[in-house]
PDB file of C-alpha atoms and ligand atoms in Angstrom:
ATOM      1  CA  MET A 264      47.730  45.976  -6.525  1.00 53.00           C
ATOM      2  CA  ARG A 265      51.255  46.332  -7.855  1.00 47.00           C
ATOM      3  CA  ALA A 266      52.337  43.557 -10.171  1.00 38.00           C
ATOM      4  CA  GLY A 267      55.309  42.831  -7.869  1.00 42.00           C
ATOM      5  CA  ALA A 268      52.932  41.893  -5.086  1.00 47.00           C
ATOM      6  CA  LEU A 269      51.449  39.041  -7.094  1.00 48.00           C
ATOM      7  CA  GLY A 270      52.498  35.392  -7.160  1.00 54.00           C
ATOM      8  CA  TRP A 271      53.339  33.136  -4.217  1.00 59.00           C
ATOM      9  CA  ASP A 272      56.942  32.347  -3.603  1.00 70.00           C
ATOM     10  CA  ARG A 273      57.567  30.591  -0.301  1.00 66.00           C
ATOM     11  CA  SER A 274      61.106  31.899  -0.100  1.00 69.00           C
ATOM     12  CA  ARG A 275      59.982  35.515  -0.210  1.00 80.00           C
ATOM     13  CA  MET A 276      58.941  37.289   2.950  1.00 87.00           C
ATOM     14  CA  ARG A 277      55.457  38.893   2.917  1.00 91.00           C
ATOM     15  CA  LYS A 278      54.375  41.944   4.823  1.00 94.00           C
ATOM     16  CA  TYR A 279      50.704  42.821   4.899  1.00 96.00           C
ATOM     17  CA  VAL A 280      48.624  45.375   6.726  1.00 97.00           C
ATOM     18  CA  ILE A 281      44.980  44.556   7.430  1.00 97.00           C
ATOM     19  CA  MET A 282      42.571  47.448   7.870  1.00 96.00           C
ATOM     20  CA  GLY A 283      38.862  47.784   8.414  1.00 95.00           C
ATOM     21  CA  VAL A 284      36.344  49.281  10.718  1.00 93.00           C
ATOM     22  CA  GLN A 285      35.714  47.642  14.114  1.00 88.00           C
ATOM     23  CA  GLY A 286      33.909  44.336  13.731  1.00 88.00           C
ATOM     24  CA  SER A 287      34.942  43.889  10.103  1.00 93.00           C
ATOM     25  CA  GLY A 288      36.660  40.608  11.033  1.00 92.00           C
ATOM     26  CA  LYS A 289      40.335  41.586  10.980  1.00 94.00           C
ATOM     27  CA  GLY A 290      41.271  39.181  13.785  1.00 90.00           C
ATOM     28  CA  THR A 291      39.270  36.310  12.250  1.00 90.00           C
ATOM     29  CA  GLN A 292      40.797  36.798   8.802  1.00 95.00           C
ATOM     30  CA  CYS A 293      44.296  36.973  10.293  1.00 95.00           C
ATOM     31  CA  THR A 294      43.683  33.641  12.023  1.00 92.00           C
ATOM     32  CA  LEU A 295      42.562  32.060   8.739  1.00 94.00           C
ATOM     33  CA  MET A 296      45.566  33.443   6.902  1.00 93.00           C
ATOM     34  CA  ARG A 297      48.414  32.964   9.262  1.00 90.00           C
ATOM     35  CA  HIS A 298      48.647  29.186   9.804  1.00 80.00           C
ATOM     36  CA  ASP A 299      49.328  27.673   6.411  1.00 87.00           C
ATOM     37  CA  LEU A 300      50.963  30.829   5.063  1.00 90.00           C
ATOM     38  CA  GLU A 301      53.145  30.958   8.187  1.00 89.00           C
ATOM     39  CA  LEU A 302      52.651  34.665   8.637  1.00 93.00           C
ATOM     40  CA  THR A 303      53.061  36.136  12.111  1.00 94.00           C
ATOM     41  CA  HIS A 304      49.941  37.969  13.254  1.00 94.00           C
ATOM     42  CA  ILE A 305      50.761  41.186  15.064  1.00 95.00           C
ATOM     43  CA  SER A 306      47.735  42.835  16.643  1.00 95.00           C
ATOM     44  CA  VAL A 307      48.468  46.088  18.418  1.00 95.00           C
ATOM     45  CA  GLY A 308      45.087  45.885  20.186  1.00 93.00           C
ATOM     46  CA  ASP A 309      45.924  42.372  21.496  1.00 92.00           C
ATOM     47  CA  ILE A 310      49.315  43.554  22.772  1.00 96.00           C
ATOM     48  CA  LEU A 311      47.680  46.494  24.542  1.00 96.00           C
ATOM     49  CA  ARG A 312      44.933  44.266  26.014  1.00 93.00           C
ATOM     50  CA  TRP A 313      47.632  41.911  27.314  1.00 93.00           C
ATOM     51  CA  HIS A 314      49.240  44.834  29.144  1.00 96.00           C
ATOM     52  CA  VAL A 315      45.894  45.802  30.658  1.00 95.00           C
ATOM     53  CA  GLN A 316      45.184  42.222  31.796  1.00 91.00           C
ATOM     54  CA  GLN A 317      48.677  41.820  33.257  1.00 95.00           C
ATOM     55  CA  HIS A 318      48.469  45.208  35.043  1.00 96.00           C
ATOM     56  CA  THR A 319      51.752  46.408  33.567  1.00 97.00           C
ATOM     57  CA  LYS A 320      52.843  50.055  33.578  1.00 97.00           C
ATOM     58  CA  ILE A 321      51.771  50.358  29.955  1.00 97.00           C
ATOM     59  CA  GLY A 322      48.448  48.732  30.888  1.00 97.00           C
ATOM     60  CA  ALA A 323      47.834  51.387  33.526  1.00 97.00           C
ATOM     61  CA  LEU A 324      48.620  54.120  31.001  1.00 96.00           C
ATOM     62  CA  VAL A 325      46.234  52.862  28.304  1.00 97.00           C
ATOM     63  CA  ARG A 326      43.377  51.209  30.215  1.00 96.00           C
ATOM     64  CA  ARG A 327      41.011  54.167  30.325  1.00 95.00           C
ATOM     65  CA  THR A 328      41.794  55.387  26.831  1.00 95.00           C
ATOM     66  CA  MET A 329      41.060  51.946  25.435  1.00 94.00           C
ATOM     67  CA  ALA A 330      37.864  51.465  27.425  1.00 91.00           C
ATOM     68  CA  ALA A 331      36.624  54.799  26.049  1.00 91.00           C
ATOM     69  CA  GLY A 332      37.346  53.597  22.511  1.00 88.00           C
ATOM     70  CA  GLU A 333      39.915  56.339  21.947  1.00 90.00           C
ATOM     71  CA  LEU A 334      43.305  56.033  20.299  1.00 93.00           C
ATOM     72  CA  VAL A 335      46.365  55.523  22.484  1.00 96.00           C
ATOM     73  CA  GLY A 336      49.262  58.011  21.999  1.00 97.00           C
ATOM     74  CA  ASP A 337      51.366  57.613  18.845  1.00 97.00           C
ATOM     75  CA  ASP A 338      54.751  57.516  20.653  1.00 97.00           C
ATOM     76  CA  LEU A 339      53.677  54.605  22.806  1.00 97.00           C
ATOM     77  CA  VAL A 340      52.057  52.643  19.973  1.00 97.00           C
ATOM     78  CA  GLU A 341      55.032  53.220  17.676  1.00 96.00           C
ATOM     79  CA  SER A 342      57.456  51.964  20.321  1.00 96.00           C
ATOM     80  CA  ILE A 343      55.285  48.868  20.842  1.00 96.00           C
ATOM     81  CA  VAL A 344      55.292  48.156  17.104  1.00 96.00           C
ATOM     82  CA  ARG A 345      59.038  48.828  16.820  1.00 95.00           C
ATOM     83  CA  ASP A 346      59.810  46.457  19.721  1.00 95.00           C
ATOM     84  CA  ARG A 347      57.438  43.779  18.455  1.00 95.00           C
ATOM     85  CA  LEU A 348      58.870  43.805  14.937  1.00 93.00           C
ATOM     86  CA  ALA A 349      62.415  43.873  16.342  1.00 93.00           C
ATOM     87  CA  GLN A 350      61.778  40.377  17.754  1.00 93.00           C
ATOM     88  CA  HIS A 351      62.177  39.111  14.191  1.00 89.00           C
ATOM     89  CA  ASP A 352      60.097  35.999  14.749  1.00 91.00           C
ATOM     90  CA  TRP A 353      58.455  36.553  11.371  1.00 91.00           C
ATOM     91  CA  ASN A 354      60.619  34.503   9.050  1.00 88.00           C
ATOM     92  CA  TYR A 355      57.927  34.236   6.374  1.00 88.00           C
ATOM     93  CA  GLY A 356      56.507  37.675   7.017  1.00 93.00           C
ATOM     94  CA  PHE A 357      53.795  39.329   9.064  1.00 94.00           C
ATOM     95  CA  LEU A 358      50.242  40.500   9.035  1.00 96.00           C
ATOM     96  CA  ILE A 359      49.845  43.656  11.068  1.00 96.00           C
ATOM     97  CA  ASP A 360      46.398  44.474  12.384  1.00 95.00           C
ATOM     98  CA  GLY A 361      45.288  47.705  14.067  1.00 91.00           C
ATOM     99  CA  PHE A 362      48.249  49.714  12.807  1.00 96.00           C
ATOM    100  CA  PRO A 363      48.701  52.259  11.291  1.00 96.00           C
ATOM    101  CA  ARG A 364      45.597  54.055  12.546  1.00 95.00           C
ATOM    102  CA  ASN A 365      46.506  57.598  11.495  1.00 96.00           C
ATOM    103  CA  VAL A 366      48.706  59.362   8.952  1.00 96.00           C
ATOM    104  CA  ARG A 367      51.563  59.883  11.415  1.00 97.00           C
ATOM    105  CA  GLN A 368      51.703  56.173  12.248  1.00 97.00           C
ATOM    106  CA  ALA A 369      51.606  55.371   8.528  1.00 95.00           C
ATOM    107  CA  GLY A 370      54.626  57.648   7.951  1.00 94.00           C
ATOM    108  CA  PHE A 371      56.518  55.925  10.768  1.00 94.00           C
ATOM    109  CA  PHE A 372      55.663  52.510   9.373  1.00 93.00           C
ATOM    110  CA  LEU A 373      56.543  53.228   5.746  1.00 92.00           C
ATOM    111  CA  GLU A 374      59.891  54.738   6.769  1.00 92.00           C
ATOM    112  CA  SER A 375      60.983  51.421   8.240  1.00 88.00           C
ATOM    113  CA  TYR A 376      59.092  48.704   6.328  1.00 88.00           C
ATOM    114  CA  ASP A 377      58.113  48.134   2.757  1.00 88.00           C
ATOM    115  CA  ILE A 378      54.778  46.377   2.454  1.00 91.00           C
ATOM    116  CA  ASP A 379      53.373  43.933  -0.073  1.00 93.00           C
ATOM    117  CA  GLY A 380      49.766  44.926   0.295  1.00 94.00           C
ATOM    118  CA  VAL A 381      46.989  46.356   2.407  1.00 96.00           C
ATOM    119  CA  ILE A 382      43.908  44.210   2.928  1.00 97.00           C
ATOM    120  CA  HIS A 383      40.917  46.471   3.434  1.00 97.00           C
ATOM    121  CA  LEU A 384      37.830  44.771   4.872  1.00 97.00           C
ATOM    122  CA  ASP A 385      34.857  46.837   3.828  1.00 96.00           C
ATOM    123  CA  LEU A 386      31.772  46.707   6.066  1.00 95.00           C
ATOM    124  CA  PRO A 387      28.759  49.054   5.967  1.00 92.00           C
ATOM    125  CA  ASP A 388      27.946  50.953   9.181  1.00 85.00           C
ATOM    126  CA  GLU A 389      24.647  49.143   9.809  1.00 85.00           C
ATOM    127  CA  GLU A 390      26.514  45.795  10.003  1.00 91.00           C
ATOM    128  CA  VAL A 391      29.218  47.196  12.289  1.00 93.00           C
ATOM    129  CA  GLN A 392      26.886  47.997  15.178  1.00 90.00           C
ATOM    130  CA  LYS A 393      25.169  44.614  14.951  1.00 89.00           C
ATOM    131  CA  ARG A 394      28.433  42.678  14.950  1.00 89.00           C
ATOM    132  CA  VAL A 395      30.366  44.617  17.568  1.00 89.00           C
ATOM    133  CA  LEU A 396      27.635  44.628  20.180  1.00 90.00           C
ATOM    134  CA  SER A 397      27.237  40.847  19.902  1.00 93.00           C
ATOM    135  CA  ARG A 398      30.974  40.150  20.143  1.00 91.00           C
ATOM    136  CA  ARG A 399      32.320  38.109  23.079  1.00 94.00           C
ATOM    137  CA  LEU A 400      35.869  37.203  24.019  1.00 92.00           C
ATOM    138  CA  CYS A 401      37.265  34.384  26.165  1.00 94.00           C
ATOM    139  CA  ALA A 402      38.796  35.957  29.284  1.00 92.00           C
ATOM    140  CA  ALA A 403      41.326  33.098  29.473  1.00 92.00           C
ATOM    141  CA  CYS A 404      42.584  32.406  25.933  1.00 91.00           C
ATOM    142  CA  GLY A 405      41.325  35.399  23.933  1.00 86.00           C
ATOM    143  CA  MET A 406      39.246  33.351  21.426  1.00 89.00           C
ATOM    144  CA  ASP A 407      36.599  35.493  19.687  1.00 87.00           C
ATOM    145  CA  TYR A 408      32.895  34.615  19.500  1.00 91.00           C
ATOM    146  CA  ASN A 409      29.839  36.280  18.081  1.00 88.00           C
ATOM    147  CA  LEU A 410      26.412  35.638  19.560  1.00 91.00           C
ATOM    148  CA  ILE A 411      24.820  35.924  16.102  1.00 86.00           C
ATOM    149  CA  SER A 412      27.191  34.094  13.772  1.00 81.00           C
ATOM    150  CA  ASP A 413      29.662  32.171  15.894  1.00 85.00           C
ATOM    151  CA  ARG A 414      28.012  31.085  19.126  1.00 92.00           C
ATOM    152  CA  PRO A 415      29.862  28.998  21.724  1.00 95.00           C
ATOM    153  CA  GLU A 416      28.485  25.485  22.276  1.00 96.00           C
ATOM    154  CA  VAL A 417      27.753  26.234  25.918  1.00 96.00           C
ATOM    155  CA  GLU A 418      26.469  29.717  26.666  1.00 95.00           C
ATOM    156  CA  GLY A 419      29.115  31.942  28.295  1.00 95.00           C
ATOM    157  CA  LYS A 420      31.885  29.319  27.985  1.00 96.00           C
ATOM    158  CA  CYS A 421      34.835  29.072  25.597  1.00 96.00           C
ATOM    159  CA  ASP A 422      34.705  25.975  23.338  1.00 96.00           C
ATOM    160  CA  VAL A 423      38.491  25.716  23.354  1.00 95.00           C
ATOM    161  CA  CYS A 424      39.507  26.182  26.998  1.00 96.00           C
ATOM    162  CA  GLY A 425      36.257  26.460  28.955  1.00 96.00           C
ATOM    163  CA  GLY A 426      37.141  30.032  30.000  1.00 96.00           C
ATOM    164  CA  ARG A 427      34.487  32.637  30.776  1.00 96.00           C
ATOM    165  CA  LEU A 428      33.198  34.708  27.849  1.00 96.00           C
ATOM    166  CA  VAL A 429      33.207  38.437  28.451  1.00 95.00           C
ATOM    167  CA  THR A 430      32.437  41.606  26.521  1.00 93.00           C
ATOM    168  CA  ARG A 431      35.392  43.762  25.551  1.00 87.00           C
ATOM    169  CA  ASP A 432      35.427  46.958  27.628  1.00 85.00           C
ATOM    170  CA  ASP A 433      35.340  48.981  24.418  1.00 85.00           C
ATOM    171  CA  ASP A 434      32.407  47.098  22.816  1.00 89.00           C
ATOM    172  CA  THR A 435      29.806  49.469  24.251  1.00 90.00           C
ATOM    173  CA  PRO A 436      27.634  51.797  22.113  1.00 90.00           C
ATOM    174  CA  GLU A 437      29.507  54.884  23.443  1.00 91.00           C
ATOM    175  CA  ALA A 438      32.994  53.466  22.834  1.00 90.00           C
ATOM    176  CA  LEU A 439      31.934  52.155  19.434  1.00 90.00           C
ATOM    177  CA  ALA A 440      30.771  55.653  18.442  1.00 90.00           C
ATOM    178  CA  ALA A 441      34.187  57.063  19.472  1.00 90.00           C
ATOM    179  CA  ARG A 442      36.024  54.361  17.546  1.00 90.00           C
ATOM    180  CA  LEU A 443      33.947  54.907  14.422  1.00 92.00           C
ATOM    181  CA  ARG A 444      34.652  58.640  14.618  1.00 92.00           C
ATOM    182  CA  ASP A 445      38.379  57.924  14.798  1.00 91.00           C
ATOM    183  CA  TYR A 446      38.148  55.384  12.015  1.00 93.00           C
ATOM    184  CA  TYR A 447      36.500  57.770   9.573  1.00 93.00           C
ATOM    185  CA  GLY A 448      38.432  60.846  10.712  1.00 95.00           C
ATOM    186  CA  LYS A 449      41.913  59.392  11.166  1.00 94.00           C
ATOM    187  CA  THR A 450      42.179  55.925   9.645  1.00 94.00           C
ATOM    188  CA  GLU A 451      40.355  56.498   6.341  1.00 94.00           C
ATOM    189  CA  PRO A 452      43.038  59.054   5.311  1.00 95.00           C
ATOM    190  CA  VAL A 453      45.644  56.286   5.829  1.00 96.00           C
ATOM    191  CA  LEU A 454      43.684  54.085   3.467  1.00 95.00           C
ATOM    192  CA  GLU A 455      43.652  56.935   0.927  1.00 94.00           C
ATOM    193  CA  LEU A 456      47.423  57.271   1.259  1.00 94.00           C
ATOM    194  CA  PHE A 457      47.905  53.530   0.702  1.00 94.00           C
ATOM    195  CA  ARG A 458      45.463  53.623  -2.216  1.00 94.00           C
ATOM    196  CA  ARG A 459      47.582  56.272  -3.918  1.00 92.00           C
ATOM    197  CA  LYS A 460      50.512  53.859  -3.612  1.00 88.00           C
ATOM    198  CA  GLU A 461      48.334  51.112  -5.155  1.00 83.00           C
ATOM    199  CA  TYR A 462      48.736  48.844  -2.174  1.00 89.00           C
ATOM    200  CA  VAL A 463      45.067  48.331  -1.345  1.00 96.00           C
ATOM    201  CA  LEU A 464      42.895  45.262  -1.956  1.00 97.00           C
ATOM    202  CA  THR A 465      39.330  46.025  -0.856  1.00 97.00           C
ATOM    203  CA  VAL A 466      37.231  42.985   0.054  1.00 98.00           C
ATOM    204  CA  ASP A 467      33.533  42.860   0.939  1.00 98.00           C
ATOM    205  CA  ALA A 468      33.518  41.823   4.639  1.00 97.00           C
ATOM    206  CA  ARG A 469      29.775  40.954   4.781  1.00 96.00           C
ATOM    207  CA  PRO A 470      29.924  37.254   3.752  1.00 95.00           C
ATOM    208  CA  ASP A 471      30.970  34.414   6.069  1.00 92.00           C
ATOM    209  CA  PRO A 472      34.668  34.269   7.131  1.00 92.00           C
ATOM    210  CA  ALA A 473      35.662  31.492   4.675  1.00 94.00           C
ATOM    211  CA  THR A 474      34.216  33.417   1.694  1.00 96.00           C
ATOM    212  CA  VAL A 475      36.043  36.582   2.751  1.00 97.00           C
ATOM    213  CA  GLN A 476      39.273  34.597   3.181  1.00 96.00           C
ATOM    214  CA  LYS A 477      38.923  33.138  -0.330  1.00 96.00           C
ATOM    215  CA  ALA A 478      38.448  36.631  -1.770  1.00 97.00           C
ATOM    216  CA  ILE A 479      41.557  37.894   0.041  1.00 96.00           C
ATOM    217  CA  ARG A 480      43.676  35.023  -1.257  1.00 95.00           C
ATOM    218  CA  ALA A 481      42.362  35.375  -4.795  1.00 95.00           C
ATOM    219  CA  GLY A 482      43.034  39.133  -4.727  1.00 95.00           C
ATOM    220  CA  LEU A 483      46.577  38.706  -3.412  1.00 93.00           C
ATOM    221  CA  ASN A 484      47.271  35.655  -5.578  1.00 91.00           C
ATOM    222  CA  LEU A 485      48.036  33.524  -2.530  1.00 92.00           C
ATOM    223  CA  PRO A 486      47.585  29.731  -2.283  1.00 91.00           C
ATOM    224  CA  ALA A 487      43.872  28.844  -2.083  1.00 91.00           C
ATOM    225  CA  TYR A 488      42.196  28.577   1.302  1.00 91.00           C
ATOM    226  CA  ALA A 489      41.314  25.034   2.370  1.00 84.00           C
ATOM    227  CA  ALA A 490      38.753  25.268   5.186  1.00 76.00           C
TER     228      ALA A 490
HETATM  229  P1  AMP B  15      41.643  46.964  18.253  1.00 82.64           P
HETATM  230  O1  AMP B  15      41.718  45.650  18.948  1.00 82.64           O
HETATM  231  O2  AMP B  15      42.527  47.052  17.048  1.00 82.64           O
HETATM  232  O3  AMP B  15      40.232  47.406  17.987  1.00 82.64           O
HETATM  233  O4  AMP B  15      42.267  48.048  19.289  1.00 82.64           O
HETATM  234  C1  AMP B  15      41.690  48.251  20.558  1.00 82.64           C
HETATM  235  C2  AMP B  15      42.116  49.611  21.110  1.00 82.64           C
HETATM  236  O5  AMP B  15      43.535  49.649  21.264  1.00 82.64           O
HETATM  237  C3  AMP B  15      41.785  50.807  20.252  1.00 82.64           C
HETATM  238  O6  AMP B  15      40.449  51.258  20.417  1.00 82.64           O
HETATM  239  C4  AMP B  15      42.795  51.827  20.780  1.00 82.64           C
HETATM  240  O7  AMP B  15      42.426  52.319  22.065  1.00 82.64           O
HETATM  241  C5  AMP B  15      44.031  50.967  20.978  1.00 82.64           C
HETATM  242  N1  AMP B  15      44.831  50.881  19.741  1.00 82.64           N
HETATM  243  C6  AMP B  15      45.030  49.767  18.977  1.00 82.64           C
HETATM  244  N2  AMP B  15      45.820  50.057  17.930  1.00 82.64           N
HETATM  245  C7  AMP B  15      46.123  51.376  18.027  1.00 82.64           C
HETATM  246  C8  AMP B  15      46.886  52.292  17.234  1.00 82.64           C
HETATM  247  N3  AMP B  15      47.516  51.901  16.113  1.00 82.64           N
HETATM  248  N4  AMP B  15      46.959  53.587  17.645  1.00 82.64           N
HETATM  249  C9  AMP B  15      46.359  54.000  18.765  1.00 82.64           C
HETATM  250  N5  AMP B  15      45.598  53.211  19.552  1.00 82.64           N
HETATM  251  C10 AMP B  15      45.486  51.911  19.199  1.00 82.64           C
END
């Protein structure tokens, strides 16, 4: 990491990108990071899923592509990111998850925003399959569960809101294979580009979420995580 990225100063705005293969725990780590650090979590996948659920025009455009595990067009994704960041509700900074996913998106992003660091969650392929295929999501509030490591108290029901737990349309073996292909073919080069700029903190994503969160905070010199 660059020396300038170190040290926690509440008055300074932070901008982080979180990257990692599907199932590496990006969403979970963002949740653990955002509250006390007051970072705004921006997940491009969540925004797109909202459009699909609400049957918007954008939802109709992306539904099939997403269900197949393929990447949505760059123009559309870039305009979503531009509009989301233009809301300026990120007074203390943001954590962007699921973007950039290819070199073109990275160019677009770096033209407009300087970043403090890239958190790379590293997970071996054999773990990815196991985690993704056991992932469940609350259809009502979006809370994530995992049938191996983070089971709901009552089977099929969200602990928080009682909503029904469903499988993401793109958490099938076929869609996962497509997403892994895109990750290694298109997203890994982005990581290389960020590495050359010395932005990247790579963290082992295999341990439990709290351990991973502690490693992220230690690596970025952020205030310690209190579970
Ligand atoms: P995620 O929740 O990040 O796994 O994203 C779910 C799906 O949304 C992906 O499989 C893509 O279809 C789409 N998506 C999310 N982010 C992007 C992006 N930056 N570029 C293109 N498609 C994206």
